[in-house]
XYZ file of N, CA and C in Angstrom:
582
model
N 26.677 25.409 -0.792
C 27.824 25.603 -1.933
C 27.598 24.263 -2.913
N 28.495 24.286 -3.734
C 28.270 23.107 -4.798
C 28.714 21.764 -4.399
N 29.618 21.728 -3.416
C 29.868 20.428 -2.842
C 29.592 20.187 -1.302
N 29.182 21.350 -0.546
C 28.811 21.210 0.713
C 29.735 21.364 1.697
N 29.435 20.933 3.066
C 30.307 21.251 4.066
C 31.158 19.615 4.181
N 30.609 18.588 3.699
C 30.716 17.321 4.018
C 29.962 16.540 4.921
N 29.972 15.240 4.831
C 29.196 14.389 5.716
C 29.279 14.635 7.335
N 28.283 14.590 7.928
C 28.375 15.174 9.296
C 28.665 16.289 9.765
N 29.070 17.434 8.791
C 29.780 18.590 9.331
C 28.303 19.736 9.042
N 27.227 19.137 9.276
C 25.930 20.301 9.251
C 25.772 21.166 10.489
N 25.766 22.369 10.123
C 25.668 23.417 11.212
C 24.006 23.663 11.135
N 23.499 23.894 10.349
C 21.972 24.227 10.161
C 21.161 23.055 10.558
N 21.667 21.785 10.152
C 20.851 20.889 10.392
C 20.491 20.314 11.777
N 21.391 20.972 12.670
C 21.379 20.588 14.244
C 20.305 21.399 14.663
N 20.098 22.786 13.941
C 19.026 23.636 14.381
C 17.514 23.379 14.070
N 17.534 22.373 12.829
C 16.087 22.331 12.282
C 15.401 21.523 13.097
N 14.110 21.582 13.249
C 13.216 20.663 13.990
C 12.958 19.209 13.342
N 13.366 18.269 13.968
C 13.339 16.728 13.433
C 14.259 16.726 11.937
N 15.548 17.156 12.139
C 16.458 17.199 10.938
C 16.861 15.910 10.338
N 16.729 15.047 11.233
C 17.014 13.589 10.663
C 15.884 12.836 10.087
N 14.552 13.465 10.071
C 13.441 12.813 9.389
C 12.818 13.667 8.599
N 12.140 14.613 8.967
C 11.231 15.645 8.156
C 12.074 16.582 7.065
N 13.231 17.106 7.641
C 14.066 17.957 7.174
C 15.300 17.200 6.663
N 15.330 15.946 6.291
C 16.651 15.386 5.858
C 17.343 15.838 4.551
N 16.208 16.334 3.766
C 17.043 16.638 2.497
C 17.643 17.904 2.638
N 17.328 18.942 3.539
C 17.994 20.108 3.932
C 19.507 19.629 4.413
N 19.345 18.733 5.249
C 20.837 18.302 5.638
C 21.572 17.643 4.510
N 21.022 17.055 3.578
C 21.466 16.319 2.540
C 22.056 17.460 1.768
N 21.324 18.397 1.447
C 21.877 19.882 0.716
C 23.179 20.316 1.259
N 22.891 20.633 2.664
C 24.078 21.233 3.530
C 25.238 20.592 3.343
N 25.109 19.213 3.647
C 26.317 18.328 3.864
C 27.173 17.946 2.572
N 26.091 17.797 1.575
C 26.737 17.379 0.275
C 26.535 18.092 -0.962
N 25.929 19.371 -0.565
C 25.907 20.456 -1.576
C 24.839 20.164 -2.828
N 24.924 21.119 -3.695
C 24.144 21.016 -4.747
C 24.189 19.675 -5.475
N 25.491 19.373 -5.921
C 25.915 18.306 -6.558
C 25.230 16.991 -5.669
N 25.247 16.708 -4.474
C 24.903 15.552 -3.675
C 23.396 15.548 -3.856
N 22.685 16.786 -3.676
C 21.278 16.743 -3.707
C 20.828 16.358 -5.049
N 21.552 16.904 -6.193
C 21.024 16.149 -7.672
C 21.540 14.880 -7.733
N 22.669 14.300 -7.208
C 22.762 12.869 -7.224
C 21.494 12.008 -6.520
N 21.205 12.524 -5.353
C 20.016 11.889 -4.527
C 18.589 11.800 -5.482
N 18.496 13.075 -6.098
C 17.208 13.220 -6.920
C 17.249 12.231 -8.055
N 18.462 12.275 -8.891
C 18.896 11.277 -9.891
C 18.718 9.715 -9.408
N 19.116 9.542 -8.276
C 19.026 8.148 -7.987
C 17.751 7.684 -7.642
N 16.822 8.451 -7.090
C 15.480 8.412 -6.872
C 14.705 8.235 -8.248
N 15.081 9.122 -9.252
C 14.490 9.049 -10.618
C 14.797 7.764 -11.262
N 15.884 7.314 -11.133
C 16.343 5.932 -11.724
C 15.635 4.928 -11.114
N 15.581 4.821 -9.919
C 14.744 3.621 -9.030
C 13.085 3.608 -9.120
N 12.850 4.843 -9.444
C 11.288 4.889 -9.744
C 11.129 4.715 -11.257
N 12.037 4.720 -12.129
C 12.052 4.560 -13.474
C 11.952 3.006 -13.627
N 12.953 2.544 -12.939
C 13.300 1.031 -12.920
C 11.827 0.207 -12.563
N 11.383 0.637 -11.338
C 10.143 0.061 -10.956
C 9.171 0.258 -11.891
N 9.025 1.206 -12.692
C 7.904 1.319 -13.525
C 8.207 0.548 -14.882
N 9.594 0.131 -14.906
C 9.819 -0.489 -16.172
C 9.562 -1.878 -16.119
N 9.575 -2.432 -14.703
C 9.291 -3.662 -14.433
C 7.713 -4.080 -14.686
N 6.865 -2.947 -14.500
C 5.603 -3.085 -14.596
C 5.234 -3.042 -16.031
N 5.840 -2.190 -16.779
C 5.263 -2.069 -18.482
C 6.116 -3.327 -19.030
N 7.026 -3.837 -18.799
C 7.717 -4.966 -19.473
C 7.086 -6.425 -19.260
N 6.467 -6.364 -18.039
C 5.586 -7.666 -17.693
C 4.173 -7.640 -18.347
N 3.913 -9.142 -18.619
C 2.658 -9.236 -19.326
C 1.610 -9.558 -18.195
N 1.809 -9.395 -17.098
C 0.779 -9.598 -16.210
C 0.221 -8.196 -15.364
N -1.111 -8.369 -15.410
C -1.981 -7.139 -15.102
C -1.343 -6.630 -13.555
N -1.232 -7.811 -12.741
C -1.025 -7.614 -11.341
C 0.503 -6.850 -11.363
N 1.341 -7.485 -12.032
C 2.611 -6.727 -11.800
C 2.768 -5.230 -12.206
N 2.020 -5.011 -13.263
C 1.780 -3.593 -13.729
C 1.155 -2.540 -12.472
N 0.014 -3.316 -12.171
C -0.426 -2.438 -10.958
C 0.179 -2.248 -9.824
N 1.006 -3.397 -9.474
C 1.897 -3.376 -8.243
C 2.939 -2.550 -8.322
N 3.673 -2.469 -9.411
C 4.754 -1.567 -9.565
C 4.306 -0.152 -9.798
N 3.211 0.048 -10.390
C 2.685 1.498 -10.510
C 2.569 1.878 -9.177
N 1.979 1.219 -8.172
C 1.631 1.536 -6.812
C 2.803 1.637 -6.065
N 3.844 0.915 -6.209
C 5.294 1.144 -5.484
C 5.918 2.444 -5.972
N 5.786 2.506 -7.399
C 6.418 3.798 -7.943
C 5.763 4.925 -7.336
N 4.548 5.023 -7.440
C 3.645 6.269 -6.889
C 3.776 6.360 -5.324
N 4.177 5.184 -4.705
C 4.332 5.329 -3.178
C 5.640 6.126 -2.949
N 6.580 5.718 -3.711
C 8.127 6.443 -3.413
C 8.260 7.751 -4.073
N 7.481 7.858 -5.086
C 7.361 9.535 -5.650
C 6.529 10.072 -4.883
N 5.403 9.908 -4.392
C 4.682 10.587 -3.640
C 5.564 10.899 -2.220
N 6.172 10.043 -1.575
C 7.066 10.490 -0.534
C 8.226 11.280 -0.629
N 8.878 11.189 -1.831
C 9.985 11.878 -2.328
C 9.324 13.404 -2.392
N 8.347 13.507 -3.205
C 7.797 14.897 -3.570
C 7.338 15.732 -1.974
N 6.753 14.868 -1.120
C 6.336 15.485 -0.043
C 7.317 15.750 0.852
N 8.199 14.997 0.973
C 9.391 15.410 1.883
C 10.256 16.423 1.321
N 10.894 16.451 0.259
C 11.685 17.561 -0.392
C 10.768 18.646 -0.443
N 9.564 18.732 -0.897
C 8.650 19.776 -0.853
C 8.387 20.528 0.564
N 8.721 19.930 1.733
C 8.800 20.509 3.033
C 9.801 21.195 3.295
N 11.017 21.191 2.686
C 12.237 21.913 2.816
C 12.006 23.301 2.637
N 11.577 23.590 1.353
C 11.345 25.133 1.053
C 9.988 25.673 1.514
N 9.205 24.713 2.130
C 7.937 25.414 2.478
C 6.710 25.129 1.409
N 6.983 24.466 0.412
C 5.979 24.212 -0.554
C 4.966 23.307 -0.218
N 5.246 22.280 0.626
C 4.489 21.295 1.164
C 4.208 21.613 2.503
N 2.957 21.161 3.132
C 2.946 21.200 4.667
C 3.814 20.054 5.303
N 4.333 20.567 6.607
C 5.220 19.517 7.489
C 4.250 18.455 7.787
N 4.295 17.334 7.352
C 3.457 16.289 7.600
C 4.277 14.967 8.145
N 5.533 14.903 8.239
C 6.190 13.716 8.824
C 6.471 12.540 7.872
N 6.168 12.797 6.473
C 6.211 11.745 5.566
C 7.750 11.554 5.343
N 8.290 10.274 5.289
C 9.713 10.118 5.329
C 10.389 10.308 3.884
N 11.452 10.482 3.745
C 12.207 10.268 2.496
C 12.825 8.872 2.330
N 12.423 8.064 1.427
C 12.628 6.745 1.604
C 14.008 6.558 1.216
N 14.557 5.506 1.938
C 15.991 5.344 2.073
C 16.924 6.073 2.722
N 16.556 7.233 2.995
C 17.417 8.255 3.476
C 17.017 8.856 4.919
N 15.823 8.948 5.269
C 15.133 9.290 6.484
C 15.741 8.403 7.453
N 16.117 8.755 8.660
C 16.594 8.088 9.809
C 15.336 7.395 10.313
N 15.281 6.382 10.687
C 14.026 5.441 11.121
C 13.937 3.917 10.651
N 13.742 3.120 11.266
C 13.614 1.654 10.811
C 12.275 1.312 9.850
N 11.162 1.778 10.368
C 9.903 1.396 9.608
C 10.099 1.993 8.204
N 10.417 3.111 8.189
C 10.323 3.681 6.524
C 11.448 2.717 5.662
N 12.491 2.593 6.252
C 13.678 1.820 5.661
C 13.190 0.604 5.118
N 12.522 0.009 6.144
C 11.941 -1.597 6.266
C 10.729 -1.478 5.145
N 10.112 -0.631 4.994
C 8.811 -0.579 4.224
C 9.309 -0.292 2.765
N 10.306 0.539 2.539
C 10.764 0.797 1.258
C 11.624 -0.316 1.035
N 12.280 -0.998 1.621
C 13.125 -1.948 1.168
C 12.303 -3.110 0.636
N 11.173 -3.492 1.590
C 10.334 -4.778 1.561
C 9.502 -4.560 0.199
N 9.089 -3.291 -0.134
C 8.504 -2.854 -1.308
C 9.407 -3.217 -2.662
N 10.755 -2.720 -2.534
C 11.447 -2.732 -3.707
C 11.881 -4.146 -4.235
N 11.839 -4.924 -2.845
C 12.312 -6.364 -2.873
C 11.107 -7.241 -3.557
N 9.903 -6.557 -3.431
C 8.678 -7.304 -3.924
C 8.497 -6.998 -5.521
N 8.948 -5.892 -5.665
C 8.939 -5.653 -7.070
C 10.152 -6.417 -7.908
N 11.339 -6.624 -7.289
C 12.311 -7.437 -7.976
C 11.962 -8.952 -8.100
N 11.239 -9.487 -7.118
C 10.632 -10.788 -7.000
C 9.588 -10.621 -8.143
N 8.787 -9.912 -8.261
C 7.721 -10.130 -9.563
C 8.528 -9.811 -10.894
N 9.560 -8.965 -11.014
C 10.476 -9.241 -12.220
C 11.112 -10.423 -12.500
N 11.714 -10.949 -11.530
C 12.190 -12.403 -11.683
C 11.231 -13.456 -12.116
N 9.795 -13.523 -11.590
C 9.000 -14.309 -11.914
C 8.378 -13.891 -13.321
N 8.458 -12.698 -13.765
C 7.895 -12.352 -15.101
C 8.894 -12.938 -16.117
N 10.319 -12.471 -15.695
C 11.541 -13.020 -16.578
C 11.250 -14.691 -16.841
N 11.290 -15.325 -15.670
C 10.906 -16.759 -15.795
C 9.852 -17.310 -16.657
N 8.713 -16.664 -16.596
C 7.555 -16.853 -17.281
C 7.862 -16.672 -18.806
N 8.532 -15.409 -19.114
C 8.718 -15.426 -20.567
C 9.739 -16.293 -20.931
N 10.825 -16.616 -20.205
C 12.015 -17.468 -20.754
C 11.113 -18.822 -21.115
N 10.211 -19.272 -19.999
C 9.662 -20.555 -20.138
C 8.708 -20.632 -21.217
N 8.092 -19.497 -21.732
C 6.991 -19.613 -22.570
C 8.146 -19.725 -23.979
N 8.936 -18.900 -24.067
C 9.819 -19.081 -25.103
C 10.481 -20.379 -25.450
N 11.045 -20.809 -24.260
C 11.890 -21.964 -24.561
C 10.738 -23.195 -24.776
N 9.531 -23.319 -24.198
C 8.426 -24.185 -24.638
C 7.994 -24.008 -25.962
N 7.701 -22.862 -26.379
C 7.221 -22.692 -27.849
C 8.243 -23.150 -28.837
N 9.515 -22.847 -28.629
C 10.519 -23.172 -29.495
C 10.622 -24.809 -29.461
N 10.627 -25.362 -28.185
C 10.986 -26.841 -28.045
C 9.811 -27.474 -28.335
N 8.378 -26.949 -28.524
C 7.141 -27.812 -28.725
C 7.015 -27.929 -30.291
N 7.508 -26.860 -31.119
C 7.362 -27.044 -32.632
C 8.138 -28.132 -32.879
N 9.556 -28.677 -32.448
C 10.170 -29.809 -33.171
C 9.308 -31.028 -32.933
N 8.940 -31.396 -31.585
C 8.292 -32.819 -31.478
C 6.968 -32.777 -32.090
N 6.272 -31.604 -31.897
C 4.946 -31.770 -32.540
C 5.008 -31.934 -34.074
N 6.230 -31.327 -34.758
C 6.069 -31.490 -36.312
C 6.570 -32.606 -36.512
N 7.440 -33.418 -36.007
C 7.983 -34.719 -36.037
C 7.032 -35.609 -35.858
N 6.189 -35.489 -34.759
C 5.033 -36.365 -34.505
C 4.149 -36.464 -35.758
N 3.703 -35.280 -36.218
C 2.714 -35.414 -37.442
C 3.455 -35.940 -38.528
N 4.633 -35.836 -38.803
C 5.301 -36.317 -39.882
C 5.288 -38.011 -39.819
N 5.954 -38.369 -38.756
C 5.756 -39.986 -38.331
C 4.342 -40.231 -38.259
N 3.350 -39.708 -37.914
C 1.967 -40.079 -38.038
C 1.260 -40.408 -39.452
N 2.242 -39.283 -40.255
C 1.524 -39.415 -41.603
C 2.256 -40.619 -42.335
N 3.515 -40.865 -41.999
C 4.320 -42.000 -42.322
C 3.713 -43.266 -42.069
N 2.998 -43.510 -40.917
C 2.329 -44.703 -40.383
C 1.219 -44.749 -41.407
N 0.503 -44.007 -41.679
C -0.726 -44.000 -42.522
C -0.362 -44.249 -43.836
N 0.963 -44.101 -44.417
C 1.048 -44.249 -45.793
C 1.327 -45.811 -46.078
N 0.447 -46.107 -47.161
C 0.538 -47.500 -47.453
C 1.616 -47.943 -48.143
N 2.424 -46.800 -48.743
C 3.633 -47.252 -49.565
C 4.661 -47.648 -48.530
N 4.733 -47.204 -47.453
C 5.910 -47.222 -46.308
C 6.047 -48.607 -45.935
N 7.296 -49.419 -45.810
C 7.456 -50.597 -45.444
C 7.675 -50.736 -43.832
N 7.712 -52.128 -43.436
C 7.647 -52.180 -42.140
C 8.779 -51.478 -41.081
N 10.067 -51.448 -41.816
C 11.371 -50.875 -41.226
C 10.958 -49.324 -41.017
N 10.214 -48.795 -42.031
C 9.972 -47.072 -41.770
C 8.957 -46.978 -40.721
N 7.989 -47.712 -40.817
C 6.782 -47.733 -39.647
C 7.529 -47.942 -38.231
N 8.323 -48.995 -38.070
C 9.145 -49.201 -36.798
C 9.805 -47.945 -36.386
N 10.643 -47.642 -37.501
C 11.405 -46.260 -37.040
C 10.511 -45.210 -36.576
N 9.466 -45.111 -37.243
C 8.365 -43.836 -36.859
C 7.869 -44.104 -35.554
N 7.621 -45.149 -35.190
C 7.022 -45.585 -34.029
C 8.053 -45.058 -32.853
N 9.375 -45.324 -33.130
C 10.424 -45.314 -32.171
C 10.445 -43.628 -31.922
N 10.479 -42.838 -33.164
C 10.744 -41.354 -33.182
C 9.397 -40.918 -32.527
N 8.307 -41.414 -32.529
C 7.031 -40.903 -31.869
C 7.350 -41.141 -30.439
N 7.729 -42.310 -29.960
C 8.263 -42.130 -28.565
C 8.967 -41.358 -28.098
N 10.067 -40.932 -28.632
C 11.167 -39.838 -28.282
C 10.309 -38.805 -28.374
N 9.563 -38.268 -29.224
C 8.598 -36.947 -29.261
C 7.714 -36.926 -27.928
N 7.096 -37.967 -27.868
C 6.432 -37.973 -26.666
C 7.032 -37.994 -25.498
N 8.328 -38.496 -25.264
C 8.996 -38.299 -24.072
C 9.347 -36.758 -23.828
N 9.771 -36.356 -25.087
C 10.266 -34.682 -25.209
C 9.061 -34.014 -24.584
N 7.849 -34.074 -25.012
C 6.823 -33.523 -24.711
C 6.397 -33.837 -23.129
N 6.579 -34.893 -22.663
C 6.460 -35.070 -21.308
C 7.419 -34.292 -20.409
N 8.605 -34.252 -20.886
C 9.644 -33.501 -20.224
C 9.116 -32.125 -20.294
N 8.616 -31.432 -21.479
C 8.264 -29.961 -21.317
C 7.151 -29.893 -20.303
N 6.190 -30.710 -20.257
C 5.109 -30.721 -19.426
C 5.429 -30.589 -17.966
N 6.449 -31.409 -17.616
C 7.008 -31.469 -16.311
C 7.705 -30.097 -15.892
N 8.233 -29.576 -16.792
C 9.145 -28.262 -16.625
C 8.107 -27.304 -16.412
N 6.912 -27.175 -17.139
C 5.761 -26.192 -16.602
C 5.265 -26.608 -15.477
N 4.906 -27.886 -15.130
C 4.554 -27.980 -13.618
C 5.285 -27.592 -12.761
N 6.586 -27.870 -12.884
C 7.633 -27.386 -12.018
C 7.584 -25.843 -11.733
N 7.344 -25.274 -12.902
C 7.651 -23.887 -12.734
C 6.315 -23.295 -11.978
N 5.164 -23.975 -12.309
C 3.778 -23.516 -11.784
C 3.979 -23.771 -10.078
N 4.543 -24.961 -9.679
C 4.802 -25.051 -8.294
C 5.791 -24.084 -7.615
N 6.716 -23.799 -8.464
C 7.495 -22.510 -7.977
C 7.135 -21.303 -7.685
N 6.278 -20.893 -8.799
C 5.679 -19.704 -8.779
C 4.396 -19.691 -7.580
N 3.852 -20.758 -7.411
C 3.021 -20.936 -6.425
C 3.609 -20.722 -5.121
N 4.663 -21.347 -4.878
C 5.630 -21.255 -3.673
C 5.880 -19.822 -3.262
N 6.507 -19.157 -4.531
C 7.116 -17.766 -4.164
C 6.078 -16.840 -3.986
N 4.617 -17.116 -4.473
C 3.647 -16.099 -3.984
C 3.221 -16.391 -2.645
N 3.244 -17.448 -2.023
C 2.894 -17.676 -0.646
C 3.645 -17.144 0.326
């Protein structure tokens, strides 16, 4: 039916061979109905789309390949498991991620999506750092160039030169702070990858 028999009210699911693993989508369809089955499919489509977006938005080739591999794994398992129910695919024992009863399937799918989330976080940190540094780098470098020109200007008096030296020191300290942020990020990324 449209809404199914309700959770744990499966009749045919008890007669299915390995109904909690190989034919779990048949039980989902019986217990939650057509709408429940469609919700499961839409949730899978959203998950796979999100995993693919992580790869497409990242500027890292590894993240793109990794996200594509995880999305392919989830899609392959979904198609095979759901295809086993009407007999379109052979019965192979491939689980439906996050739905099938069993710890190994759940653990591997959860770890895979967690790894994609970590790659997304690292990609965001990288892009934020690059944007922040490129913005913050312009100001001290431009100021340093102006003050260096002022130091070379023969018309400048000693007070202006002294002020330029002080501002050069300030700009150098800001640059040093930026370099330290980059190094901290590199250490963090190296620690996250290990």
